[in-house]
Coordinates of C-alpha atoms and ligand atoms in Angstrom, one line a residue:
X1 CA 0.0 0.0 0.0
X2 CA 1.1 3.6 -0.7
X3 CA 2.5 5.3 2.3
X4 CA 0.7 8.6 3.1
X5 CA 3.2 11.5 2.7
X6 CA 3.0 13.9 5.6
X7 CA 6.3 15.8 5.3
X8 CA 8.6 16.6 2.4
X9 CA 12.0 18.3 2.5
X10 CA 13.4 20.2 -0.5
X11 CA 17.0 21.1 -1.2
X12 CA 18.9 23.1 -4.0
X13 CA 22.3 21.6 -4.6
X14 CA 25.2 22.1 -7.1
X15 CA 25.5 25.3 -9.2
X16 CA 22.6 27.7 -8.6
X17 CA 20.4 28.4 -11.6
X18 CA 17.7 31.1 -12.3
X19 CA 14.3 29.6 -11.6
X20 CA 15.4 27.5 -8.6
X21 CA 13.4 29.9 -6.3
X22 CA 10.3 29.5 -8.5
X23 CA 10.7 25.7 -8.1
X24 CA 11.0 26.0 -4.3
X25 CA 7.9 28.1 -4.3
X26 CA 6.0 25.6 -6.4
X27 CA 7.0 22.7 -4.1
X28 CA 6.1 24.7 -1.0
X29 CA 2.7 25.8 -2.4
X30 CA 1.8 22.4 -3.8
X31 CA 2.6 20.9 -0.3
X32 CA 0.4 23.5 1.3
X33 CA -2.4 22.8 -1.2
X34 CA -2.3 19.1 -0.4
X35 CA -1.8 19.7 3.3
X36 CA 1.7 18.3 3.4
X37 CA 4.3 19.9 5.7
X38 CA 7.3 21.2 3.9
X39 CA 10.8 22.2 5.0
X40 CA 13.9 23.3 3.1
X41 CA 17.4 22.3 4.1
X42 CA 20.0 25.0 3.6
X43 CA 23.1 24.5 1.4
X44 CA 21.9 21.3 -0.2
X45 CA 23.1 18.0 1.4
X46 CA 25.2 19.9 3.9
X47 CA 22.1 21.3 5.5
X48 CA 20.8 17.8 5.8
X49 CA 23.9 16.7 7.6
X50 CA 23.8 19.7 10.0
X51 CA 20.0 19.6 10.4
X52 CA 19.9 23.3 9.2
X53 CA 16.5 23.8 7.8
X54 CA 13.6 26.2 7.5
X55 CA 9.8 25.5 7.5
X56 CA 8.3 26.5 4.1
X57 CA 4.7 27.6 4.2
X58 CA 2.7 29.0 1.3
X59 CA 3.3 32.5 2.6
X60 CA 7.0 32.1 3.4
X61 CA 7.8 31.7 -0.4
X62 CA 6.1 34.9 -1.4
X63 CA 7.8 37.3 -3.8
X64 CA 10.6 34.8 -4.8
X65 CA 9.3 33.7 -8.2
X66 CA 11.2 36.6 -9.9
X67 CA 14.5 36.2 -8.0
X68 CA 17.6 34.6 -9.2
X69 CA 19.8 32.3 -7.0
X70 CA 18.2 30.2 -4.3
X71 CA 16.8 31.3 -1.0
X72 CA 17.9 27.9 0.4
X73 CA 21.5 28.5 -0.8
X74 CA 23.5 25.9 -2.5
X75 CA 26.7 23.9 -2.1
X76 CA 28.6 20.9 -3.4
X77 CA 28.9 18.9 -0.1
X78 CA 32.0 16.8 0.2
X79 CA 30.9 15.4 3.5
X80 CA 27.8 13.9 1.8
X81 CA 30.2 11.9 -0.4
X82 CA 31.3 10.0 2.8
X83 CA 29.2 7.2 4.5
X84 CA 29.5 9.0 7.8
X85 CA 28.1 12.2 6.3
X86 CA 25.1 10.4 4.7
X87 CA 24.4 8.6 8.1
X88 CA 24.2 12.0 9.8
X89 CA 21.8 13.2 7.1
X90 CA 19.7 10.1 7.5
X91 CA 19.5 10.4 11.3
X92 CA 18.2 14.0 10.9
X93 CA 15.6 12.9 8.3
X94 CA 14.3 10.3 10.8
X95 CA 14.5 12.8 13.7
X96 CA 12.4 15.3 11.7
X97 CA 9.9 12.7 10.5
X98 CA 10.6 13.5 6.8
X99 CA 8.9 11.1 4.5
X100 CA 10.4 12.1 1.1
X101 CA 12.9 14.4 -0.5
X102 CA 12.8 16.7 -3.5
X103 CA 16.2 17.4 -4.9
X104 CA 16.7 20.4 -7.2
X105 CA 20.0 20.4 -9.1
X106 CA 22.1 18.7 -11.8
X107 CA 23.7 15.3 -12.2
X108 CA 26.0 15.6 -9.1
X109 CA 22.8 16.3 -7.0
X110 CA 21.1 13.3 -8.5
X111 CA 24.0 11.0 -8.0
X112 CA 23.9 11.9 -4.3
X113 CA 20.2 11.0 -4.3
X114 CA 20.7 7.6 -5.9
X115 CA 23.5 6.6 -3.5
X116 CA 21.4 7.8 -0.5
X117 CA 18.2 6.1 -1.6
X118 CA 20.1 2.8 -2.1
X119 CA 21.6 3.0 1.4
X120 CA 18.6 4.3 3.3
X121 CA 15.5 3.8 1.1
X122 CA 14.3 7.4 1.5
X123 CA 11.9 8.2 -1.4
X124 CA 13.1 11.1 -3.6
X125 CA 12.2 12.9 -6.8
X126 CA 14.7 15.0 -8.8
X127 CA 14.0 18.4 -10.4
X128 CA 16.6 19.3 -13.1
X129 CA 18.0 22.7 -12.3
X130 CA 21.2 23.7 -14.0
X131 CA 22.1 26.3 -16.6
X132 CA 24.1 23.6 -18.5
X133 CA 21.0 21.8 -19.9
X134 CA 23.0 18.5 -19.9
X135 CA 20.5 16.2 -18.2
X136 CA 18.9 13.4 -20.2
X137 CA 15.2 12.9 -19.8
X138 CA 14.1 16.5 -20.3
X139 CA 14.4 18.9 -23.2
X140 CA 15.0 21.8 -20.8
X141 CA 16.5 22.2 -17.4
X142 CA 15.5 25.1 -15.1
X143 CA 17.9 28.0 -15.6
X144 CA 19.1 27.2 -19.1
X145 CA 16.7 29.5 -21.0
X146 CA 17.7 32.5 -18.8
X147 CA 21.4 31.8 -19.0
X148 CA 21.1 31.5 -22.8
X149 CA 19.4 34.8 -23.1
X150 CA 21.9 36.4 -20.8
X151 CA 24.7 35.1 -22.9
X152 CA 23.1 36.3 -26.2
X153 CA 22.5 39.8 -24.7
X154 CA 26.2 40.0 -23.7
X155 CA 27.5 38.8 -27.0
X156 CA 25.3 41.4 -28.8
X157 CA 27.0 44.1 -26.7
X158 CA 30.4 42.7 -27.5
X159 CA 29.5 42.7 -31.2
X160 CA 29.1 46.5 -31.0
X161 CA 32.7 46.9 -30.0
X162 CA 33.9 44.2 -32.3
X163 CA 32.3 46.0 -35.2
X164 CA 33.4 49.5 -34.2
X165 CA 37.0 48.4 -33.8
X166 CA 37.2 45.7 -36.5
X167 CA 38.2 43.2 -34.0
X168 CA 38.1 39.4 -33.6
X169 CA 36.5 38.5 -30.2
X170 CA 36.7 35.1 -28.5
X171 CA 33.8 35.0 -26.0
X172 CA 33.9 32.2 -23.4
X173 CA 30.5 31.0 -22.1
X174 CA 29.8 28.5 -19.3
X175 CA 29.6 24.8 -19.8
X176 CA 32.4 22.6 -18.4
X177 CA 31.2 19.5 -20.2
X178 CA 28.3 20.7 -22.3
X179 CA 28.0 23.0 -25.3
X180 CA 24.3 23.8 -25.2
X181 CA 24.8 27.5 -24.2
X182 CA 27.7 27.9 -26.6
X183 CA 25.9 26.4 -29.6
X184 CA 22.5 28.1 -29.1
X185 CA 23.9 31.5 -28.0
X186 CA 26.4 31.3 -30.8
X187 CA 23.7 30.7 -33.4
X188 CA 21.4 33.2 -31.7
X189 CA 24.0 35.9 -31.7
X190 CA 25.3 35.2 -35.2
X191 CA 28.8 34.0 -34.2
X192 CA 31.4 33.1 -36.8
X193 CA 32.5 29.9 -35.2
X194 CA 31.3 27.9 -32.2
X195 CA 33.6 25.7 -30.2
X196 CA 32.0 23.0 -27.9
X197 CA 33.3 20.1 -25.9
X198 CA 31.1 17.5 -27.6
X199 CA 32.7 18.1 -31.1
X200 CA 36.4 18.6 -31.7
X201 CA 36.5 20.6 -34.9
X202 CA 40.2 21.2 -34.6
X203 CA 42.4 24.3 -34.6
X204 CA 43.2 24.2 -38.3
X205 CA 39.5 24.3 -39.2
X206 CA 39.1 27.4 -37.0
X207 CA 42.1 29.1 -38.8
X208 CA 40.7 28.2 -42.2
X209 CA 37.3 29.6 -41.3
X210 CA 38.8 32.9 -40.0
X211 CA 41.0 33.3 -43.1
X212 CA 37.9 32.7 -45.3
X213 CA 35.9 35.3 -43.4
X214 CA 38.6 37.9 -43.8
X215 CA 38.7 37.2 -47.6
X216 CA 34.9 37.4 -47.8
X217 CA 35.1 41.0 -46.6
X218 CA 34.1 40.6 -42.9
X219 CA 35.8 43.2 -40.8
X220 CA 34.9 41.8 -37.4
X221 CA 34.2 38.4 -36.0
X222 CA 33.0 36.6 -32.9
X223 CA 34.0 33.1 -31.9
X224 CA 31.9 31.6 -29.1
X225 CA 33.9 29.1 -27.0
X226 CA 32.4 26.8 -24.4
X227 CA 34.3 26.6 -21.2
X228 CA 34.9 22.9 -21.7
X229 CA 36.2 23.1 -25.3
X230 CA 39.7 21.6 -25.7
X231 CA 40.9 23.4 -28.8
X232 CA 43.3 25.3 -26.6
X233 CA 44.5 25.0 -22.9
X234 CA 42.0 27.8 -22.3
X235 CA 40.3 30.6 -24.2
X236 CA 43.3 33.0 -23.7
X237 CA 45.8 30.5 -25.0
X238 CA 43.5 29.7 -27.9
X239 CA 43.2 33.4 -28.8
X240 CA 47.0 33.9 -28.6
X241 CA 47.6 30.9 -30.8
X242 CA 45.2 32.2 -33.4
X243 CA 46.8 35.6 -33.3
X244 CA 50.3 34.1 -33.8
X245 CA 49.1 32.6 -37.1
X246 CA 46.8 35.5 -38.1
X247 CA 48.5 38.7 -36.9
X248 CA 46.3 40.7 -39.2
X249 CA 43.5 40.3 -36.6
X250 CA 43.2 42.5 -33.6
X251 CA 42.1 39.9 -31.0
X252 CA 40.3 40.3 -27.7
X253 CA 39.0 37.8 -25.2
X254 CA 35.9 38.1 -23.0
X255 CA 34.9 35.6 -20.4
X256 CA 31.2 35.9 -19.4
X257 CA 31.5 33.7 -16.4
X258 CA 29.1 33.7 -13.5
X259 CA 26.9 36.5 -14.8
X260 CA 25.2 33.7 -16.8
X261 CA 24.2 32.0 -13.6
X262 CA 22.5 35.0 -12.0
X263 CA 19.6 37.3 -12.6
X264 CA 15.8 37.2 -12.7
X265 CA 14.6 34.0 -14.4
X266 CA 12.9 34.2 -17.8
X267 CA 9.2 33.6 -18.1
X268 CA 10.0 30.2 -19.6
X269 CA 12.1 29.2 -16.6
X270 CA 9.5 30.4 -14.1
X271 CA 6.7 28.4 -15.8
X272 CA 8.9 25.3 -16.2
X273 CA 9.9 25.5 -12.5
X274 CA 6.3 25.9 -11.5
X275 CA 5.2 22.9 -13.5
X276 CA 8.1 20.8 -12.3
X277 CA 7.6 21.7 -8.6
X278 CA 3.9 20.8 -8.6
X279 CA 4.5 17.6 -10.6
X280 CA 7.3 16.5 -8.2
X281 CA 5.0 16.8 -5.2
X282 CA 2.2 15.0 -7.0
X283 CA 4.6 12.2 -8.1
X284 CA 5.7 11.6 -4.5
X285 CA 2.1 11.5 -3.3
X286 CA 1.6 9.0 -6.1
X287 CA 4.2 6.7 -4.5
X288 CA 6.9 7.3 -7.2
X289 CA 10.5 7.5 -6.2
X290 CA 14.0 7.6 -7.8
X291 CA 12.7 9.5 -10.8
X292 CA 13.3 12.9 -12.3
X293 CA 10.6 15.1 -13.6
X294 CA 11.2 16.1 -17.2
X295 CA 9.6 18.3 -19.8
X296 CA 9.4 16.5 -23.2
X297 CA 7.3 17.6 -26.2
X298 CA 5.2 19.9 -24.1
X299 CA 4.4 17.3 -21.4
X300 CA 5.7 16.5 -18.0
X301 CA 7.2 13.0 -18.0
X302 CA 9.1 11.2 -15.3
X303 CA 12.2 9.1 -16.1
X304 CA 14.5 6.9 -14.0
X305 CA 17.0 9.1 -12.3
X306 CA 19.7 6.4 -12.6
X307 CA 19.3 6.5 -16.4
X308 CA 19.3 10.3 -16.3
X309 CA 22.7 10.5 -14.6
X310 CA 24.2 7.7 -16.8
X311 CA 23.5 9.5 -20.1
X312 CA 23.6 13.2 -21.0
X313 CA 21.4 15.2 -23.2
X314 CA 22.8 15.0 -26.7
X315 CA 23.9 18.1 -28.6
X316 CA 21.9 19.1 -31.8
X317 CA 24.4 18.4 -34.6
X318 CA 22.0 20.0 -37.1
X319 CA 22.5 23.3 -35.3
X320 CA 26.3 23.1 -36.0
X321 CA 25.5 22.6 -39.7
X322 CA 23.2 25.6 -39.6
X323 CA 25.8 27.7 -38.0
X324 CA 28.3 26.6 -40.7
X325 CA 26.0 27.7 -43.5
X326 CA 25.1 31.0 -41.8
X327 CA 28.7 32.0 -41.2
X328 CA 29.5 32.0 -45.0
Ligands
F6P1 O1 27.1 23.4 -13.7 C1 26.9 24.8 -13.9 C2 28.2 25.6 -14.0 O2 27.9 26.9 -14.1 C3 29.0 25.1 -15.2 O3 28.6 25.7 -16.5 C4 30.4 25.7 -14.8 O4 31.4 25.0 -15.5 C5 30.4 25.4 -13.3 O5 29.0 25.4 -12.9 C6 31.1 26.4 -12.5 O6 31.1 26.1 -11.2 P1 31.5 27.0 -10.0 O7 30.5 28.1 -9.8 O8 31.6 26.1 -8.8 O9 32.8 27.6 -10.4

């Protein structure tokens, strides 16, 4: 028989992402609607270990839907990676009579949930929240749309300077292992070339493309480079190496960094987070566990969290081809 859920705890863990607050709000309000007690542990798993939490009522999450970051704060807890740390977390969950967990974060967060659930059998549901969009089982993660639009807005501004000074700009965007932001922001901002970790296009190809664009009459260019791309040691070294071969270019580097993680979430992210939060609470009430809520073809669908962490969302190769055609 399904166990009646009386109390749920929610955490945000890993890198913060715009829309996490909207997801916390949705979880707290859905709990209130269904008369389930809700608490939020601070700093992800670390708060569970230290029993540092706050009660979340419908009213305590007012006015946060539009705020970036996370009111519960976030961390990557090393202590939770140890058996002792997880035991402390479990003891607190028992002490506080918590029946189930909702974990908002990326693959590191979900890996923690899988290990914890195997050891202690605590029901949990994952909500994908990361700007990287690298989680399988959903076409969008919370925060990705906002980060993408931030990146495009920044690249548009950089283009003004690139064009005024006839310069070649290398713009690094976030994504240690994933090129979603780079590829989509690159196409959206009309970049010359886009370098992503999933596809090694090679240094020579980049040189050829830049030579061609000079010959075709372009006076300025933008190359979008994902943080995890391996064409150079890093974006500065890459720019320097290009400039050695092509000294006719005046080269500059701009690293967008953490400004992509902050800011007020886009409407898309707020709506996505709201749907996912409600769906997560209803899935737990329904007796589901070890699943991640996902948004696929306009619908909310749950998938095995173990599968979600094993594979990653695959990059759209067609978009690389489109980018090639458009940078003629
Ligand atoms: O996973 C989100 C992300 O922003 C990545 O794109 C980036 O590589 C990483 O986190 C940066 O992490 P930190 O804020 O710990 O430096």
